[in-house]
């Protein structure tokens, strides 16, 4: 008597080829961009080791005065201007990243993504490791670390436009918000892993806090080269539906509407059938359309507003990314490792915030409104965290999680689902080769804020941490105001839909 087919095999056979490939792309791009953030996080963990109060550190040499509280610091960060030097390191990376991002998207549309991304990951690993090698080579020149940060900032711009473009090619708009909400947790996962890995070595040999993440991202760059698939049709898979059916289309199915068109690149001579999941069965090779210009991408409705909103949202998020461990160490009186571990709670909250933002925006079809509501709630929460966040460990944990969700939720939604939506906007008439450029414009503009946030924090923090939090609250309010037109448009659409429904019921 033969046994029936194993349950696990039946499960595997039930998943279509399309499903396997889409799952592969989801996992690979998740890991790739988590590695980018993993390699950026060590600098924030190592700061509190490069400059610390040495009065209570054991092992003081006999020729060092008891009153010398900087003997264990790493030159040139032992002087009173250490915060300015830390700010210079942060901004060397972030300014280079912001400038390079605008160029990176243009290259990303015109070069094979697999080569472009794998090369960028390899170079990112190299320069991240070179920063850590400064410990073993006993380098104390600030310019060495600044130059490494500048080059690393430039090569890391290959990451975001590439992974967003790849995800946009494989996933349609219908459930894009929730899928990318889960997917965008790679940012927080990378930050958490980066904090834990860097924290494991920071007190013993801080150079390893950079070298180990550098090796990880370089190794994943090799995986990218061998396994990344840019377009579904390259492996005979179906193309995703890039626009969802509106209520009017469902009521008048005979009427053609641009919002219900499938994405068929020009020259594809589509003859396939629509599938139940909204994808299109098209296994024939296609000629991909020409990439959109930079100015053409700026003309897509909503790109400018969301890009400027992200500038302020990312200012807040990256100030936390680079300064939160130091703030926790100073205010909560934790050591470097404990502060690094505690800061991961902010990223854990960011995971939940990104998923909730994606779910709500998919259900309501209101990306801008979802972002605006979370930004409105974030401002008073930042005020409360500043005044009451350090009263106890449990209070600190609660505020970190909630602030992380409200700060990173809009940031996650704009950089993923919104960027992909705008990169496949109706006005492009099916040309999806705007994804990388749109993602680069939005994230590049946001990166200007990411550079300004840590810089301003470094300048303002000597006057007190409260001043830094007031700056973050103002930036949060500005981000919300920039979405006013889009929020009004979405609400007007909801009111119009309610009016139509009432009219149909009365008839």
XYZ file of C-alpha atoms in Angstrom:
507
model
C 0.000 0.000 0.000
C 1.466 3.331 -1.086
C 1.332 6.261 1.311
C -0.344 9.483 0.233
C 1.713 12.473 -0.816
C 3.377 14.165 2.156
C 1.459 17.229 3.459
C 4.510 19.428 3.070
C 4.895 18.466 -0.591
C 1.181 19.075 -1.216
C 1.635 22.545 0.269
C 4.643 23.231 -1.942
C 2.775 22.095 -5.067
C -0.179 24.336 -4.205
C 1.980 27.455 -4.587
C 2.247 28.666 -8.175
C 5.525 29.444 -9.898
C 4.584 33.112 -9.742
C 4.104 32.810 -5.989
C 7.524 31.230 -5.504
C 9.304 33.922 -7.470
C 7.394 36.755 -5.815
C 8.199 35.290 -2.422
C 11.865 34.978 -3.406
C 12.040 38.617 -4.481
C 10.272 39.719 -1.293
C 12.753 37.841 0.925
C 15.859 38.802 -1.061
C 15.127 42.533 -1.247
C 14.170 42.471 2.439
C 17.541 40.967 3.356
C 19.469 43.242 1.022
C 18.124 46.495 2.408
C 18.211 45.238 5.990
C 21.942 44.758 5.378
C 22.278 48.384 4.236
C 20.743 49.626 7.484
C 22.692 47.073 9.494
C 25.912 48.623 8.149
C 24.789 52.202 8.958
C 23.850 51.610 12.576
C 27.268 50.934 14.219
C 28.350 54.597 14.220
C 25.522 55.529 16.598
C 26.454 52.675 18.962
C 30.190 53.361 18.897
C 29.838 57.091 19.674
C 29.438 56.495 23.387
C 32.617 54.373 23.343
C 34.709 56.876 21.396
C 33.964 59.530 24.038
C 33.063 58.465 27.558
C 33.650 59.443 31.154
C 36.872 57.614 31.986
C 36.889 58.388 35.702
C 35.177 55.079 36.509
C 36.850 52.979 33.818
C 39.232 50.343 35.246
C 42.774 49.912 33.974
C 43.963 53.513 34.189
C 47.733 53.650 33.538
C 49.880 54.800 36.438
C 51.228 57.828 34.555
C 47.705 59.198 34.000
C 46.317 61.707 36.482
C 43.278 60.706 38.537
C 41.585 63.914 37.382
C 42.022 63.007 33.692
C 38.550 61.907 32.540
C 39.455 61.501 28.854
C 42.427 59.114 28.963
C 40.368 56.194 27.588
C 38.714 58.180 24.750
C 39.646 57.618 21.121
C 41.432 60.651 19.664
C 40.345 63.001 18.164
C 37.036 62.581 20.043
C 38.502 63.171 23.497
C 38.065 66.961 23.457
C 35.008 69.049 24.345
C 34.107 69.448 20.656
C 33.363 65.720 20.322
C 29.677 66.326 19.538
C 30.619 68.557 16.593
C 32.988 65.856 15.320
C 30.287 63.219 15.637
C 27.968 65.538 13.726
C 30.610 65.917 11.020
C 30.829 62.126 10.634
C 27.051 61.795 10.415
C 26.734 64.553 7.855
C 29.666 63.390 5.755
C 27.632 60.238 5.142
C 24.177 61.795 4.952
C 25.009 64.759 2.692
C 26.867 62.465 0.295
C 23.898 60.077 0.431
C 21.395 62.848 -0.293
C 23.382 64.214 -3.250
C 24.146 60.780 -4.645
C 20.540 59.628 -4.382
C 19.320 62.030 -7.066
C 21.897 60.641 -9.482
C 21.515 57.037 -8.376
C 17.878 56.759 -9.452
C 18.739 57.871 -12.983
C 21.458 55.218 -13.222
C 19.171 52.639 -11.656
C 16.623 53.031 -14.471
C 19.282 52.581 -17.147
C 21.544 49.847 -15.749
C 20.685 46.221 -14.932
C 19.505 46.301 -11.316
C 21.225 43.033 -10.458
C 24.665 44.352 -11.409
C 24.002 47.803 -9.979
C 22.767 46.575 -6.601
C 25.324 43.793 -6.102
C 28.201 46.157 -6.946
C 26.838 48.772 -4.519
C 26.520 46.207 -1.725
C 30.084 44.999 -2.229
C 31.484 48.537 -2.098
C 29.339 49.376 0.942
C 30.787 46.386 2.756
C 34.312 47.440 1.848
C 34.040 51.003 3.135
C 32.101 50.015 6.255
C 34.922 47.601 7.114
C 37.564 50.263 6.353
C 36.017 52.502 9.026
C 36.452 49.719 11.584
C 39.982 48.958 10.425
C 40.918 52.440 11.660
C 40.817 50.887 15.144
C 43.362 48.213 14.295
C 45.519 50.550 12.216
C 45.467 53.055 15.108
C 44.263 55.913 12.905
C 43.344 59.104 14.790
C 42.845 61.519 11.889
C 39.272 62.811 11.630
C 39.729 63.170 7.872
C 40.229 59.445 7.395
C 36.839 58.718 8.944
C 35.131 61.630 7.159
C 36.383 60.504 3.728
C 35.293 56.923 4.415
C 31.843 58.200 5.401
C 31.541 60.320 2.237
C 32.410 57.445 -0.100
C 30.204 55.037 1.827
C 27.309 57.489 1.602
C 27.666 57.645 -2.172
C 27.851 53.885 -2.784
C 24.935 53.168 -0.441
C 22.617 55.175 -2.712
C 22.510 52.136 -4.989
C 20.306 50.303 -2.498
C 16.966 52.013 -2.099
C 16.040 52.857 -5.730
C 17.004 49.323 -6.749
C 14.965 47.398 -4.170
C 11.882 49.654 -4.526
C 11.984 49.370 -8.327
C 12.306 45.592 -8.069
C 9.391 45.314 -5.634
C 7.268 47.624 -7.788
C 7.947 45.422 -10.806
C 6.735 42.298 -8.977
C 3.831 43.564 -6.826
C 0.713 45.410 -7.999
C -1.169 48.178 -6.233
C -4.061 46.200 -4.731
C -2.308 45.068 -1.541
C 0.857 47.093 -1.951
C 0.422 49.057 1.277
C 0.228 46.076 3.616
C 2.808 44.009 1.711
C 5.280 46.860 1.686
C 4.375 47.694 5.278
C 5.636 44.270 6.319
C 8.494 44.435 3.814
C 9.647 47.856 4.993
C 10.331 46.416 8.425
C 13.727 45.611 6.896
C 14.736 49.126 7.977
C 13.981 48.432 11.623
C 15.234 44.845 11.474
C 18.517 46.101 10.016
C 18.790 48.779 12.694
C 18.075 46.258 15.449
C 20.582 43.719 14.134
C 23.127 46.482 13.570
C 22.673 47.655 17.155
C 23.011 44.161 18.584
C 26.046 43.242 16.470
C 27.796 46.540 17.136
C 26.886 46.362 20.821
C 28.413 42.910 21.110
C 31.867 44.249 20.181
C 31.768 47.931 21.157
C 33.269 47.545 24.636
C 35.975 45.073 23.567
C 37.112 46.148 20.100
C 34.863 48.732 18.449
C 36.481 48.114 15.069
C 34.616 44.803 14.827
C 31.360 46.738 15.220
C 31.980 47.916 11.641
C 33.938 45.027 10.144
C 31.329 42.334 10.873
C 28.403 44.304 9.299
C 30.672 45.110 6.356
C 31.330 41.421 5.744
C 27.590 40.647 6.016
C 26.471 43.201 3.422
C 29.279 42.206 1.030
C 28.287 38.523 1.323
C 24.660 39.388 0.555
C 25.891 41.349 -2.469
C 27.200 38.042 -3.838
C 23.779 36.472 -3.207
C 22.188 39.378 -5.077
C 24.395 38.804 -8.111
C 23.425 35.138 -8.355
C 19.698 35.226 -7.527
C 17.988 38.614 -8.114
C 15.370 38.716 -10.919
C 14.449 42.232 -12.019
C 11.271 41.672 -14.097
C 8.603 38.931 -13.803
C 8.603 38.294 -17.547
C 12.342 37.526 -17.406
C 11.424 34.153 -15.847
C 8.034 33.674 -17.527
C 5.933 35.014 -14.646
C 2.821 37.165 -14.911
C 2.912 40.941 -14.653
C 1.130 42.615 -11.711
C -1.907 44.872 -11.954
C -0.553 48.365 -11.315
C -3.904 50.148 -10.801
C -6.904 49.031 -8.783
C -10.513 49.114 -9.979
C -12.439 52.098 -8.700
C -16.056 51.949 -7.545
C -17.199 53.669 -10.751
C -15.417 51.105 -12.898
C -17.094 48.235 -11.060
C -20.502 49.778 -11.650
C -19.776 50.372 -15.361
C -17.576 47.468 -16.456
C -18.105 48.200 -20.167
C -16.508 51.631 -19.906
C -12.726 51.677 -20.424
C -10.792 53.546 -17.775
C -7.112 54.232 -17.437
C -7.184 53.333 -13.770
C -8.110 49.702 -14.571
C -5.576 49.081 -17.311
C -3.073 46.316 -16.801
C 0.599 47.135 -17.116
C 1.734 45.917 -20.516
C 5.056 47.418 -21.558
C 4.925 48.716 -25.151
C 5.881 46.046 -27.616
C 4.764 43.181 -25.395
C 1.896 42.127 -27.754
C -0.035 40.811 -24.802
C -2.235 37.809 -25.521
C -2.438 36.297 -22.025
C -5.424 35.929 -19.771
C -6.232 37.800 -16.584
C -5.848 35.747 -13.443
C -7.979 35.806 -10.334
C -5.254 37.553 -8.309
C -5.169 40.492 -10.705
C -1.917 39.485 -12.371
C -1.476 38.841 -16.051
C -0.278 35.634 -17.636
C 2.411 36.781 -20.024
C 5.462 34.617 -20.459
C 6.729 36.208 -23.679
C 9.824 38.420 -23.615
C 9.115 42.151 -23.814
C 10.846 45.320 -24.857
C 10.961 47.583 -21.813
C 10.006 51.232 -22.445
C 12.428 54.114 -22.119
C 13.159 55.410 -18.640
C 11.473 58.644 -17.567
C 13.480 61.848 -17.211
C 14.164 63.538 -13.878
C 11.893 66.489 -14.754
C 9.211 64.118 -16.009
C 9.226 62.313 -12.658
C 8.826 65.620 -10.797
C 5.690 66.349 -12.842
C 3.906 63.236 -11.577
C 1.099 64.486 -9.273
C 2.028 64.097 -5.607
C 5.779 63.528 -6.017
C 6.819 66.999 -4.828
C 4.472 67.038 -1.804
C 5.462 63.602 -0.576
C 9.152 64.300 -1.197
C 9.069 67.486 0.900
C 7.018 65.759 3.593
C 9.624 63.007 3.761
C 12.353 65.638 4.182
C 10.905 66.589 7.576
C 9.777 63.067 8.502
C 13.230 61.677 7.812
C 14.819 64.551 9.730
C 13.018 63.282 12.816
C 13.679 59.597 12.156
C 17.398 59.960 11.447
C 17.957 62.218 14.430
C 16.697 59.327 16.531
C 18.759 56.852 14.505
C 22.052 58.651 15.152
C 21.491 60.297 18.540
C 19.049 58.104 20.464
C 21.673 55.748 22.015
C 23.706 58.741 23.213
C 20.552 60.435 24.570
C 19.550 57.274 26.454
C 23.075 56.908 27.851
C 23.194 60.542 29.021
C 19.668 60.915 30.373
C 18.988 57.353 31.530
C 22.560 56.740 32.756
C 22.991 53.462 30.853
C 26.321 52.179 29.548
C 27.044 51.972 25.798
C 25.743 48.421 25.319
C 22.597 48.935 27.397
C 21.795 52.188 25.576
C 22.259 50.474 22.214
C 20.003 47.594 23.212
C 17.368 49.981 24.588
C 17.368 52.010 21.356
C 16.228 48.933 19.404
C 12.776 49.367 20.979
C 12.311 52.492 18.862
C 12.941 50.382 15.751
C 10.627 47.647 17.025
C 7.891 50.264 17.276
C 8.778 51.340 13.750
C 8.022 47.839 12.452
C 4.524 47.956 13.950
C 3.996 51.521 12.717
C 4.898 50.642 9.127
C 2.558 47.643 9.080
C -0.356 49.588 10.613
C 0.184 52.476 8.162
C 0.129 50.042 5.238
C -3.021 48.276 6.434
C -4.939 51.491 7.094
C -3.877 53.150 3.837
C -4.869 50.062 1.804
C -8.263 49.852 3.500
C -9.001 53.574 3.226
C -7.144 54.214 -0.042
C -5.767 57.293 1.713
C -1.982 57.294 1.835
C -1.647 61.021 2.605
C -4.345 61.022 5.295
C -2.797 58.029 7.041
C 0.571 59.785 7.139
C -0.948 63.054 8.342
C -2.837 61.436 11.240
C 0.279 59.624 12.467
C 2.350 62.809 12.199
C -0.268 64.743 14.202
C -0.158 62.121 16.956
C 3.661 61.985 16.941
C 4.172 65.645 17.907
C 2.590 65.513 21.411
C 4.090 62.066 21.991
C 7.608 63.453 21.413
C 6.875 66.228 23.917
C 5.736 63.708 26.527
C 8.740 61.438 25.935
C 11.130 64.322 26.498
C 9.539 65.235 29.831
C 8.508 61.846 31.230
C 10.413 59.212 29.214
C 13.273 58.805 31.678
C 11.212 58.449 34.877
C 11.545 54.647 34.837
C 12.573 51.713 32.680
C 8.995 50.649 31.897
C 8.052 54.228 30.971
C 11.102 54.501 28.719
C 10.199 51.258 26.950
C 6.583 52.348 26.365
C 7.525 55.756 24.980
C 10.233 54.334 22.730
C 7.843 51.829 21.147
C 4.996 54.334 20.646
C 7.278 57.104 19.341
C 8.964 54.625 17.010
C 5.601 53.592 15.550
C 4.335 57.156 15.023
C 7.633 58.537 13.681
C 8.593 55.655 11.380
C 5.064 54.762 10.205
C 4.684 57.711 7.774
C 8.358 57.458 6.788
C 7.900 53.767 5.922
C 4.684 54.338 3.970
C 6.083 57.200 1.870
C 9.331 55.473 0.963
C 7.630 52.204 -0.048
C 3.967 52.067 -1.085
C 3.697 55.773 -1.972
C 6.901 55.697 -4.031
C 5.746 52.565 -5.867
C 2.268 54.068 -6.451
C 3.706 57.254 -7.916
C 6.271 55.323 -9.952
C 3.405 53.473 -11.676
C 1.012 56.449 -11.756
C -1.833 56.536 -14.295
C -0.269 59.550 -16.013
C 2.647 57.335 -17.102
C 0.296 55.226 -19.291
C 1.780 51.911 -18.237
C 5.456 52.913 -18.279
C 6.804 51.445 -15.039
C 10.361 52.571 -15.674
C 9.828 55.615 -13.496
C 9.993 53.566 -10.287
C 13.685 53.960 -9.577
C 13.754 57.669 -10.459
C 10.657 58.493 -8.372
C 11.981 56.475 -5.422
C 15.323 58.288 -5.721
C 13.692 61.744 -5.855
C 11.509 61.070 -2.814
C 14.211 59.360 -0.766
C 16.889 61.803 -1.958
C 14.812 64.770 -0.802
C 14.142 62.947 2.450
C 17.872 62.359 2.832
C 18.433 66.113 2.898
C 16.353 66.109 6.067
C 18.245 63.038 7.266
C 21.459 65.055 6.938
C 20.024 68.179 8.569
C 18.544 66.371 11.583
C 21.743 64.945 13.116
C 23.626 68.144 12.181
C 21.109 70.365 13.970
C 21.031 67.942 16.895
C 24.801 68.245 17.227
C 24.583 72.040 17.192
C 21.542 72.333 19.476
C 22.263 69.559 22.002
C 24.815 71.617 24.022
C 21.886 73.916 24.979
C 19.941 70.922 26.308
C 18.096 67.889 24.981
C 14.747 69.702 25.298
C 15.789 72.035 22.491
C 16.452 69.027 20.247
C 12.981 67.650 20.928
C 11.338 71.010 20.172
C 13.147 70.993 16.824
C 11.796 67.499 16.110
C 8.239 68.556 17.005
C 8.401 71.552 14.639
C 9.719 69.317 11.842
C 6.883 66.876 12.490
C 4.268 69.625 12.163
C 5.857 70.889 8.925
C 5.706 67.382 7.449
C 2.005 67.194 8.249
C 1.210 70.614 6.749
C 2.903 69.716 3.463
C 0.323 66.981 2.910
C -2.656 69.325 3.349
C -3.604 69.476 -0.354
C -3.414 65.714 -0.799
C -5.384 65.075 2.403
C -8.090 67.460 1.208
C -8.191 65.677 -2.147
C -8.548 62.264 -0.519
C -11.270 63.436 1.831
C -13.148 65.046 -1.052
C -12.987 61.727 -2.874
C -14.415 59.907 0.145
C -17.262 62.430 0.416
C -18.001 62.017 -3.288
C -18.131 58.245 -2.929
C -20.558 58.500 0.002
C -22.793 60.843 -1.987
C -22.847 58.405 -4.944
C -23.714 55.482 -2.678
C -26.618 57.390 -1.143
C -27.826 58.313 -4.623
C -27.800 54.673 -5.775
C -29.675 53.571 -2.644
C -32.392 56.183 -3.209
C -32.813 55.078 -6.850
